[in-house]
């Protein structure tokens, strides 16, 4: 692709892209597109593009590249993602011994850090299945403060020096003398650890995360902030950074329960898109804190409930009356039931039509039943889901099966049933829980470990592009059609195909007579597309150096 110079979204400036494959429902055979300022002006064929060539300010020759809408990641923790990218990341580390060695090396390489921060360990695949002990971490760090979150960020192991910074830590819910901290104890040590992050470190981390997002074709992210996750300064700083520099769009959510109209003023003052995101109704399966109807298979309890149906109902009613989107984090079946019961009660108060119109959302929504799926559809709830969770933890020997047993684990993340019921899906990563990897996310949904939960690549792609925009109330974006925002990505990839989700016929088709825009072949094991350029509002925010 020629001319990597960033395209400025100047008023009236026009750009013609030609000679590629443009993924557009407006024309399944499109090979060219015209951008005017920050808006798509035209999509069509190569022959028709000749009529535009002399009247535009720039011509970009695609040389056969694929152009798609930029992806939207509907659930991201930007600062934590950046800190993992530039700091201590234990994602995928195969043994406890290697994890401790990485901690030791990181501590030696960062002698001036007041608190060592790390993320990503997962002991479920380690021999013995145990996380590092406090004594082991004290030794590896030389007695320095360390916060090391589990892959799901719902528990953490820490050193004695960090515990000493938290008053009354031993009396807090979720404190364990020599096991991962959960619940309030975890939230307290996390707050103490992140209080050490300077404004400069935070900005560097946010910039690194957004740059990485752009490099993989993500044009917008939904930042899921809140008092139990990150501070107000973190959210407002991120929104300010995103508004002031070229990069992905950031739509911020603030996860704090409200009980009155006055409480919504903070949400508005922070610039948040809603009082939603990780407003915890429960925790996570990996940390044994997702709230279940029946006990875990590998623990003698049913998890942790943070909000009940009455609190959900109050929050949803206030938000709906105030014209603010509400939402919750709910993973376990008991937590999902609490959300459904609470939203239903709010509908009885403010009216079902207003609840549906507000497009309230539920993050993760992993343990669903046919009844809860039907309720999601009836209440107009958006399911903000992360298919990479299934890729990482699904299957008969994965973490889900360890926590729940094989039969219950097979019911998790039923994307096909959600779509059949008419529940809107918005796909994301929950980064840094799983990586920013949009094509990998689409692949994970299309090749779910439980075959009956699979959706077509086309449906997953739509949920990862247009679905994220619809989740914030925008139906005019996330698709390459005239009048839509000029947010797109350019990819080097192989032959485009059309997947057929019905397993009774061939899985893939290259027949152009299908009249359906093709997508890359995402069969597991194959190479995923490589992002050449990402454009947001008509401005290039990433350009691959060697193109």
Coordinates of C-alpha atoms in Angstrom, one line a residue:
X1 CA 0.0 0.0 0.0
X2 CA 1.5 3.4 -1.0
X3 CA 2.0 6.6 1.0
X4 CA 2.0 5.8 4.7
X5 CA 1.7 9.5 5.5
X6 CA -1.1 10.1 8.0
X7 CA -4.4 11.2 6.5
X8 CA -5.7 14.4 8.2
X9 CA -9.4 14.7 8.7
X10 CA -9.4 18.2 7.3
X11 CA -12.8 19.6 6.3
X12 CA -13.5 18.9 2.7
X13 CA -10.4 16.7 2.2
X14 CA -11.2 13.7 0.1
X15 CA -9.3 10.4 -0.2
X16 CA -9.9 7.5 -2.6
X17 CA -8.9 4.0 -1.7
X18 CA -8.9 1.6 -4.6
X19 CA -7.7 -1.7 -5.8
X20 CA -8.6 -3.8 -2.8
X21 CA -11.5 -5.6 -1.2
X22 CA -13.9 -3.3 0.7
X23 CA -16.1 -5.2 3.2
X24 CA -19.4 -3.3 2.9
X25 CA -23.0 -4.4 3.0
X26 CA -23.7 -1.6 0.5
X27 CA -21.8 -3.5 -2.2
X28 CA -20.5 -7.1 -1.6
X29 CA -18.2 -6.7 -4.6
X30 CA -16.8 -3.3 -3.6
X31 CA -13.1 -2.6 -4.3
X32 CA -13.0 1.1 -3.7
X33 CA -14.1 3.7 -1.2
X34 CA -14.1 7.5 -0.9
X35 CA -13.6 9.4 2.4
X36 CA -14.6 13.0 2.7
X37 CA -13.2 14.5 5.9
X38 CA -14.2 12.2 8.7
X39 CA -17.1 10.5 6.8
X40 CA -17.4 7.7 4.3
X41 CA -18.8 9.3 1.1
X42 CA -18.9 6.4 -1.4
X43 CA -18.3 2.7 -1.7
X44 CA -18.3 0.9 -5.1
X45 CA -16.4 -0.8 -7.9
X46 CA -13.0 -0.2 -9.4
X47 CA -14.5 1.0 -12.7
X48 CA -16.6 3.6 -11.0
X49 CA -13.6 4.8 -9.0
X50 CA -12.1 6.2 -12.2
X51 CA -14.7 8.9 -12.0
X52 CA -13.4 10.1 -8.6
X53 CA -9.6 9.8 -9.2
X54 CA -9.1 13.3 -10.6
X55 CA -11.2 15.1 -8.0
X56 CA -9.8 13.8 -4.8
X57 CA -6.8 15.1 -2.7
X58 CA -5.2 11.7 -2.4
X59 CA -5.4 8.2 -3.9
X60 CA -4.4 5.2 -1.8
X61 CA -3.7 2.1 -3.8
X62 CA -4.6 -0.9 -1.8
X63 CA -2.8 -3.5 -3.9
X64 CA -5.4 -6.2 -3.1
X65 CA -5.6 -5.4 0.7
X66 CA -8.8 -5.9 2.6
X67 CA -10.6 -2.9 4.1
X68 CA -13.0 -3.5 7.0
X69 CA -14.6 -1.3 9.6
X70 CA -12.2 -0.8 12.5
X71 CA -13.0 -3.1 15.4
X72 CA -14.5 -1.9 18.7
X73 CA -13.3 -3.7 21.8
X74 CA -16.3 -3.4 24.1
X75 CA -14.5 -4.1 27.4
X76 CA -11.0 -2.8 28.2
X77 CA -9.0 -1.7 31.2
X78 CA -6.6 0.6 29.4
X79 CA -4.2 1.6 32.1
X80 CA -3.8 -2.0 33.4
X81 CA -3.3 -3.1 29.8
X82 CA -0.6 -0.6 29.3
X83 CA 1.1 -1.5 32.5
X84 CA 1.1 -5.2 31.5
X85 CA 2.5 -4.3 28.0
X86 CA 5.4 -2.3 29.4
X87 CA 5.8 -4.2 32.8
X88 CA 5.6 -7.6 34.4
X89 CA 3.2 -9.8 32.4
X90 CA 2.9 -13.5 33.5
X91 CA 0.2 -14.4 30.9
X92 CA 0.8 -17.9 29.7
X93 CA 3.8 -18.6 32.0
X94 CA 3.7 -22.4 32.2
X95 CA 5.1 -23.1 35.7
X96 CA 5.3 -21.6 39.2
X97 CA 9.1 -21.7 39.0
X98 CA 9.2 -19.6 35.9
X99 CA 6.7 -17.1 37.3
X100 CA 8.9 -16.7 40.4
X101 CA 12.0 -16.2 38.2
X102 CA 10.2 -13.5 36.2
X103 CA 9.2 -11.7 39.4
X104 CA 12.9 -11.9 40.6
X105 CA 14.2 -10.5 37.2
X106 CA 11.6 -7.7 37.1
X107 CA 12.4 -6.7 40.7
X108 CA 16.1 -6.5 39.8
X109 CA 15.5 -4.5 36.7
X110 CA 13.3 -1.9 38.5
X111 CA 15.1 -1.1 41.7
X112 CA 13.5 2.4 42.0
X113 CA 9.8 1.3 41.7
X114 CA 8.0 2.0 45.0
X115 CA 5.6 -0.9 44.3
X116 CA 6.2 -3.7 41.8
X117 CA 3.1 -4.4 39.7
X118 CA 2.4 -7.5 37.7
X119 CA -0.4 -9.4 36.1
X120 CA -1.6 -12.6 34.4
X121 CA -0.6 -15.6 36.5
X122 CA -3.0 -18.6 36.3
X123 CA -2.2 -21.6 38.5
X124 CA -4.9 -23.8 37.1
X125 CA -2.5 -25.2 34.5
X126 CA 0.5 -25.4 36.8
X127 CA 1.8 -28.7 38.3
X128 CA 0.2 -28.7 41.8
X129 CA -2.2 -26.0 40.8
X130 CA -1.1 -23.6 43.5
X131 CA -0.1 -19.9 43.1
X132 CA 3.1 -18.5 44.6
X133 CA 3.2 -18.2 48.4
X134 CA 3.8 -15.0 50.2
X135 CA 7.1 -16.3 51.5
X136 CA 8.2 -17.1 47.9
X137 CA 7.2 -13.7 46.7
X138 CA 8.9 -12.0 49.7
X139 CA 12.1 -13.8 48.7
X140 CA 11.9 -13.1 45.0
X141 CA 11.4 -9.4 45.5
X142 CA 13.9 -9.0 48.4
X143 CA 11.0 -7.9 50.7
X144 CA 9.7 -5.1 48.5
X145 CA 6.0 -4.3 47.9
X146 CA 4.5 -6.4 45.1
X147 CA 1.0 -6.7 43.7
X148 CA 0.4 -9.6 41.3
X149 CA -3.1 -10.0 39.9
X150 CA -4.5 -13.3 38.7
X151 CA -5.4 -13.5 35.0
X152 CA -9.0 -12.6 35.7
X153 CA -8.0 -9.6 38.0
X154 CA -10.4 -10.8 40.7
X155 CA -7.8 -12.0 43.1
X156 CA -4.1 -11.3 43.7
X157 CA -1.0 -12.5 45.5
X158 CA 1.0 -9.9 47.3
X159 CA 4.1 -9.5 49.5
X160 CA 4.2 -8.8 53.2
X161 CA 5.5 -5.3 52.5
X162 CA 2.4 -4.4 50.5
X163 CA 0.1 -5.8 53.1
X164 CA 1.8 -3.6 55.7
X165 CA 0.5 -0.5 53.7
X166 CA -3.2 -1.5 54.1
X167 CA -4.8 -0.8 57.5
X168 CA -6.8 -3.6 59.1
X169 CA -6.2 -5.8 56.1
X170 CA -6.6 -9.0 58.1
X171 CA -10.1 -8.1 59.1
X172 CA -11.3 -7.5 55.5
X173 CA -13.6 -9.9 53.7
X174 CA -11.5 -12.0 51.3
X175 CA -8.3 -11.9 53.4
X176 CA -6.4 -15.2 53.6
X177 CA -3.2 -15.7 55.5
X178 CA -1.3 -17.4 52.6
X179 CA -3.7 -17.7 49.7
X180 CA -4.8 -15.2 47.0
X181 CA -6.8 -12.2 48.3
X182 CA -10.3 -11.7 47.0
X183 CA -13.3 -9.4 47.5
X184 CA -12.7 -6.4 49.7
X185 CA -9.2 -7.4 50.8
X186 CA -8.2 -7.6 47.1
X187 CA -9.8 -4.2 46.3
X188 CA -7.9 -2.6 49.2
X189 CA -4.4 -4.0 48.2
X190 CA -5.1 -3.1 44.6
X191 CA -5.9 0.5 45.6
X192 CA -2.7 0.7 47.7
X193 CA -0.6 -0.7 44.8
X194 CA -2.0 1.5 42.1
X195 CA -1.7 4.6 44.4
X196 CA 2.0 4.3 43.7
X197 CA 1.6 4.8 40.0
X198 CA 2.5 8.4 39.0
X199 CA 0.5 10.5 36.6
X200 CA 3.4 10.1 34.1
X201 CA 3.5 6.3 34.5
X202 CA -0.3 6.2 34.0
X203 CA -0.2 8.3 30.9
X204 CA 2.6 6.3 29.4
X205 CA 0.7 3.1 30.1
X206 CA -2.5 4.5 28.5
X207 CA -0.6 5.7 25.5
X208 CA 1.0 2.3 25.1
X209 CA -2.3 0.5 25.3
X210 CA -4.0 2.7 22.8
X211 CA -1.1 2.5 20.4
X212 CA -1.2 -1.3 20.6
X213 CA -5.0 -1.3 20.1
X214 CA -4.6 0.8 16.9
X215 CA -1.8 -1.6 15.7
X216 CA -4.3 -4.5 15.7
X217 CA -7.1 -2.6 13.9
X218 CA -9.1 -1.4 16.9
X219 CA -10.7 2.0 16.3
X220 CA -12.6 2.4 19.6
X221 CA -12.5 0.9 23.0
X222 CA -15.0 0.9 25.9
X223 CA -13.0 1.7 29.1
X224 CA -14.6 -0.1 32.1
X225 CA -13.5 2.0 35.0
X226 CA -14.8 2.3 38.5
X227 CA -13.9 2.9 42.2
X228 CA -13.0 -0.8 42.7
X229 CA -10.9 -0.9 39.5
X230 CA -9.3 2.5 38.9
X231 CA -9.7 6.0 40.2
X232 CA -11.6 9.0 38.8
X233 CA -8.3 10.6 37.8
X234 CA -7.5 7.5 35.8
X235 CA -10.7 7.7 33.8
X236 CA -10.7 11.5 33.3
X237 CA -7.0 11.4 32.3
X238 CA -7.6 8.7 29.8
X239 CA -10.6 10.5 28.2
X240 CA -8.5 13.7 28.0
X241 CA -5.5 11.8 26.4
X242 CA -7.8 10.2 23.8
X243 CA -9.4 13.5 23.0
X244 CA -6.1 15.3 22.5
X245 CA -4.1 12.8 20.5
X246 CA -4.7 10.7 17.4
X247 CA -5.7 7.2 18.4
X248 CA -8.7 5.0 19.0
X249 CA -11.8 6.5 20.3
X250 CA -12.4 5.9 24.1
X251 CA -15.9 5.6 25.5
X252 CA -15.7 5.5 29.3
X253 CA -17.9 3.7 31.7
X254 CA -18.0 4.4 35.5
X255 CA -19.1 1.4 37.6
X256 CA -20.5 2.9 40.7
X257 CA -24.0 2.1 42.0
X258 CA -26.4 4.9 42.2
X259 CA -29.5 5.3 44.3
X260 CA -30.7 8.9 43.4
X261 CA -30.6 11.3 40.6
X262 CA -27.9 13.3 42.4
X263 CA -25.6 10.3 42.2
X264 CA -25.7 10.5 38.4
X265 CA -24.0 13.9 38.5
X266 CA -20.6 12.2 39.2
X267 CA -21.1 10.0 36.1
X268 CA -21.8 13.0 33.9
X269 CA -19.0 15.0 35.4
X270 CA -16.5 12.2 34.7
X271 CA -17.6 12.2 31.1
X272 CA -18.7 8.6 31.3
X273 CA -21.0 7.0 28.7
X274 CA -22.9 5.3 31.5
X275 CA -23.0 4.0 35.0
X276 CA -22.1 0.6 33.8
X277 CA -19.1 -1.7 33.0
X278 CA -17.6 -3.6 35.9
X279 CA -20.3 -2.8 38.4
X280 CA -19.7 -6.1 40.2
X281 CA -22.7 -8.3 41.0
X282 CA -20.2 -11.1 41.5
X283 CA -16.5 -12.0 40.8
X284 CA -15.0 -14.5 38.5
X285 CA -14.9 -18.3 38.1
X286 CA -11.1 -18.5 38.1
X287 CA -10.9 -16.9 41.6
X288 CA -13.9 -18.8 42.9
X289 CA -15.9 -15.6 43.4
X290 CA -18.5 -15.9 40.6
X291 CA -21.8 -16.3 42.4
X292 CA -23.4 -19.7 41.6
X293 CA -26.7 -21.4 42.4
X294 CA -24.9 -24.5 43.4
X295 CA -21.4 -24.9 44.8
X296 CA -18.2 -25.1 42.8
X297 CA -17.0 -28.6 41.9
X298 CA -13.6 -27.8 43.4
X299 CA -14.6 -25.6 46.4
X300 CA -17.2 -26.0 49.2
X301 CA -19.0 -22.8 48.5
X302 CA -21.0 -20.9 45.8
X303 CA -18.9 -17.7 45.4
X304 CA -19.5 -14.1 46.3
X305 CA -22.5 -11.8 45.8
X306 CA -21.7 -8.1 45.8
X307 CA -25.1 -6.8 44.7
X308 CA -28.6 -8.3 45.1
X309 CA -31.7 -7.8 42.9
X310 CA -32.9 -4.9 44.9
X311 CA -29.7 -3.0 44.4
X312 CA -29.8 -3.8 40.7
X313 CA -33.4 -2.6 40.5
X314 CA -32.6 0.7 42.2
X315 CA -29.6 1.4 40.0
X316 CA -31.4 0.6 36.8
X317 CA -34.5 2.7 37.7
X318 CA -32.4 5.8 38.6
X319 CA -30.3 5.5 35.5
X320 CA -33.3 5.0 33.2
X321 CA -35.1 7.9 34.7
X322 CA -32.0 10.0 34.2
X323 CA -31.3 9.0 30.7
X324 CA -28.1 7.2 31.6
X325 CA -27.1 3.7 30.4
X326 CA -26.8 1.2 33.3
X327 CA -24.9 -2.1 33.3
X328 CA -23.3 -4.8 35.5
X329 CA -20.6 -7.4 35.6
X330 CA -22.3 -10.8 36.1
X331 CA -20.7 -14.2 35.5
X332 CA -22.3 -16.8 37.7
X333 CA -25.8 -18.1 37.1
X334 CA -27.0 -16.7 40.5
X335 CA -25.5 -13.3 39.6
X336 CA -27.1 -13.2 36.2
X337 CA -30.4 -14.1 37.8
X338 CA -30.1 -11.2 40.2
X339 CA -29.5 -8.9 37.2
X340 CA -32.5 -10.2 35.4
X341 CA -34.7 -10.0 38.5
X342 CA -33.5 -6.5 39.3
X343 CA -34.0 -5.1 35.7
X344 CA -37.4 -6.7 35.6
X345 CA -38.3 -5.0 38.8
X346 CA -37.1 -1.6 37.4
X347 CA -39.2 -2.2 34.3
X348 CA -42.2 -2.5 36.6
X349 CA -41.4 0.9 38.0
X350 CA -40.4 3.0 35.0
X351 CA -41.9 1.0 32.1
X352 CA -40.6 -1.8 29.9
X353 CA -40.4 0.4 26.8
X354 CA -38.0 2.8 28.6
X355 CA -35.8 -0.1 29.8
X356 CA -35.5 -1.5 26.3
X357 CA -34.8 1.9 24.8
X358 CA -31.9 2.5 27.3
X359 CA -29.9 -0.5 26.0
X360 CA -28.6 -1.4 29.4
X361 CA -25.8 -3.9 29.2
X362 CA -24.4 -7.0 31.1
X363 CA -20.6 -7.7 31.0
X364 CA -19.4 -11.3 30.6
X365 CA -22.8 -13.0 31.2
X366 CA -21.1 -16.4 31.0
X367 CA -23.5 -18.8 32.9
X368 CA -26.8 -18.3 31.1
X369 CA -29.9 -20.5 31.1
X370 CA -32.7 -20.5 28.4
X371 CA -34.8 -18.5 30.8
X372 CA -32.2 -15.8 31.4
X373 CA -31.4 -15.6 27.6
X374 CA -35.2 -15.0 27.0
X375 CA -35.2 -12.4 29.7
X376 CA -32.2 -10.6 28.1
X377 CA -34.1 -10.4 24.8
X378 CA -37.3 -9.2 26.4
X379 CA -35.6 -6.5 28.4
X380 CA -33.4 -5.3 25.5
X381 CA -30.1 -6.1 27.4
X382 CA -26.9 -6.1 25.4
X383 CA -24.5 -9.0 26.2
X384 CA -20.9 -7.6 26.3
X385 CA -19.0 -10.9 26.0
X386 CA -15.4 -12.1 25.6
X387 CA -15.0 -15.2 23.4
X388 CA -11.3 -15.5 24.2
X389 CA -12.4 -16.6 27.7
X390 CA -13.7 -19.8 26.1
X391 CA -10.6 -20.2 24.0
X392 CA -8.4 -19.8 27.1
X393 CA -10.5 -21.8 29.7
X394 CA -13.1 -23.9 27.9
X395 CA -12.9 -27.5 26.9
X396 CA -13.2 -30.7 29.0
X397 CA -9.9 -30.1 30.7
X398 CA -9.9 -26.4 31.0
X399 CA -10.4 -24.1 34.0
X400 CA -14.1 -23.9 33.5
X401 CA -14.4 -27.7 33.8
X402 CA -12.1 -27.7 36.9
X403 CA -14.4 -25.1 38.6
X404 CA -17.8 -26.4 37.6
X405 CA -17.5 -29.9 36.3
X406 CA -17.7 -30.9 32.7
X407 CA -21.5 -30.7 32.3
X408 CA -21.9 -27.3 33.7
X409 CA -18.9 -26.0 31.9
X410 CA -20.4 -27.0 28.6
X411 CA -23.2 -24.5 29.1
X412 CA -21.0 -21.5 29.3
X413 CA -20.9 -18.6 26.8
X414 CA -23.8 -19.7 24.6
X415 CA -23.4 -17.2 21.8
X416 CA -25.5 -19.0 19.3
X417 CA -28.5 -19.2 21.6
X418 CA -28.1 -15.5 22.4
X419 CA -28.2 -14.5 18.8
X420 CA -31.1 -16.8 18.0
X421 CA -33.1 -15.1 20.8
X422 CA -32.3 -11.7 19.3
X423 CA -29.9 -10.5 22.1
X424 CA -27.4 -7.9 20.8
X425 CA -23.8 -9.0 21.3
X426 CA -20.8 -6.7 21.7
X427 CA -17.5 -8.5 21.7
X428 CA -14.4 -7.5 23.6
X429 CA -11.3 -8.8 25.4
X430 CA -11.4 -7.6 29.0
X431 CA -7.8 -6.7 28.4
X432 CA -5.5 -7.4 30.1
X433 CA -7.4 -10.5 31.1
X434 CA -7.1 -11.7 27.5
X435 CA -5.2 -9.8 24.8
X436 CA -6.3 -7.1 22.4
X437 CA -6.8 -9.5 19.4
X438 CA -9.9 -8.8 17.4
X439 CA -9.5 -11.4 14.7
X440 CA -8.6 -14.0 17.4
X441 CA -11.8 -13.0 19.2
X442 CA -13.8 -13.5 16.1
X443 CA -12.1 -16.9 15.6
X444 CA -12.9 -17.9 19.2
X445 CA -16.6 -17.2 18.7
X446 CA -16.7 -19.0 15.4
X447 CA -14.8 -22.0 16.7
X448 CA -16.2 -22.1 20.2
X449 CA -14.9 -25.2 22.1
X450 CA -18.6 -26.2 22.5
X451 CA -19.8 -26.6 19.0
X452 CA -23.5 -25.8 19.7
X453 CA -22.4 -22.4 20.9
X454 CA -20.6 -21.4 17.7
X455 CA -21.8 -18.5 15.6
X456 CA -20.7 -17.7 12.0
X457 CA -17.6 -15.6 11.5
X458 CA -19.8 -13.0 9.9
X459 CA -22.0 -12.7 13.0
X460 CA -19.0 -12.5 15.3
X461 CA -17.3 -10.0 13.1
X462 CA -20.5 -7.8 13.1
X463 CA -20.7 -8.1 16.9
X464 CA -17.0 -6.9 17.1
X465 CA -17.5 -4.0 14.8
X466 CA -21.0 -2.7 14.6
X467 CA -22.0 -4.4 17.9
X468 CA -19.8 -2.2 20.0
X469 CA -21.2 1.0 18.4
X470 CA -24.8 -0.2 19.0
X471 CA -24.0 -0.9 22.6
X472 CA -23.4 2.9 23.1
X473 CA -26.5 3.8 21.2
X474 CA -25.0 4.4 17.8
X475 CA -26.6 2.5 14.9
X476 CA -24.9 4.5 12.2
X477 CA -21.4 3.4 12.8
X478 CA -19.1 0.3 12.6
X479 CA -20.0 -0.4 9.0
X480 CA -18.6 0.9 5.7
X481 CA -21.5 2.6 4.1
X482 CA -21.9 6.2 2.9
X483 CA -22.6 8.5 5.8
X484 CA -20.9 6.4 8.4
X485 CA -17.8 7.6 10.4
X486 CA -14.6 6.9 8.5
X487 CA -13.2 4.4 11.0
X488 CA -11.6 1.5 9.2
X489 CA -8.7 -0.8 9.0
X490 CA -6.6 -2.2 6.1
X491 CA -5.4 -5.8 6.3
X492 CA -3.0 -8.1 4.4
X493 CA -4.7 -11.4 4.3
X494 CA -5.3 -14.5 2.2
X495 CA -8.3 -15.5 0.1
X496 CA -11.6 -14.2 1.4
X497 CA -14.3 -16.8 2.1
X498 CA -17.9 -16.9 3.3
X499 CA -18.5 -19.2 6.3
X500 CA -21.7 -21.3 6.4
X501 CA -22.6 -21.9 10.1
X502 CA -24.8 -25.0 9.2
X503 CA -22.5 -28.0 9.7
X504 CA -24.6 -30.1 7.3
X505 CA -23.0 -28.2 4.4
X506 CA -19.5 -27.0 3.7
X507 CA -18.1 -24.7 6.3
X508 CA -16.5 -22.3 3.8
X509 CA -17.4 -20.9 0.4
X510 CA -15.5 -18.7 -2.1
X511 CA -18.4 -18.4 -4.5
X512 CA -18.9 -14.7 -5.3
X513 CA -22.5 -15.5 -6.2
X514 CA -23.3 -15.7 -2.5
X515 CA -23.6 -11.9 -2.6
X516 CA -22.1 -11.8 0.9
X517 CA -18.9 -9.9 1.6
X518 CA -16.1 -12.3 2.3
X519 CA -13.9 -12.5 5.4
X520 CA -10.5 -14.0 6.0
X521 CA -10.3 -17.8 6.6
X522 CA -10.2 -18.0 10.4
X523 CA -9.8 -21.8 10.7
X524 CA -7.7 -22.5 13.8
X525 CA -4.0 -22.9 13.0
X526 CA -4.0 -20.5 10.1
X527 CA -2.4 -17.1 10.0
X528 CA -4.6 -14.2 11.1
X529 CA -4.8 -11.0 9.0
X530 CA -2.0 -8.4 9.6
X531 CA -3.1 -4.8 10.2
X532 CA -1.5 -2.4 7.7
X533 CA -3.3 0.8 8.6
X534 CA -6.0 1.9 11.1
X535 CA -7.9 5.1 10.5
X536 CA -10.2 6.8 13.0
X537 CA -12.4 9.8 11.9
X538 CA -10.5 10.0 8.6
X539 CA -7.1 10.2 10.4
X540 CA -4.5 7.5 10.2
X541 CA -3.7 6.4 13.8
X542 CA -1.5 3.4 12.9
X543 CA 0.6 2.7 9.8
X544 CA 2.7 -0.5 9.5
X545 CA 6.3 0.7 9.0
X546 CA 7.2 -1.7 6.2
X547 CA 4.2 -0.9 4.0

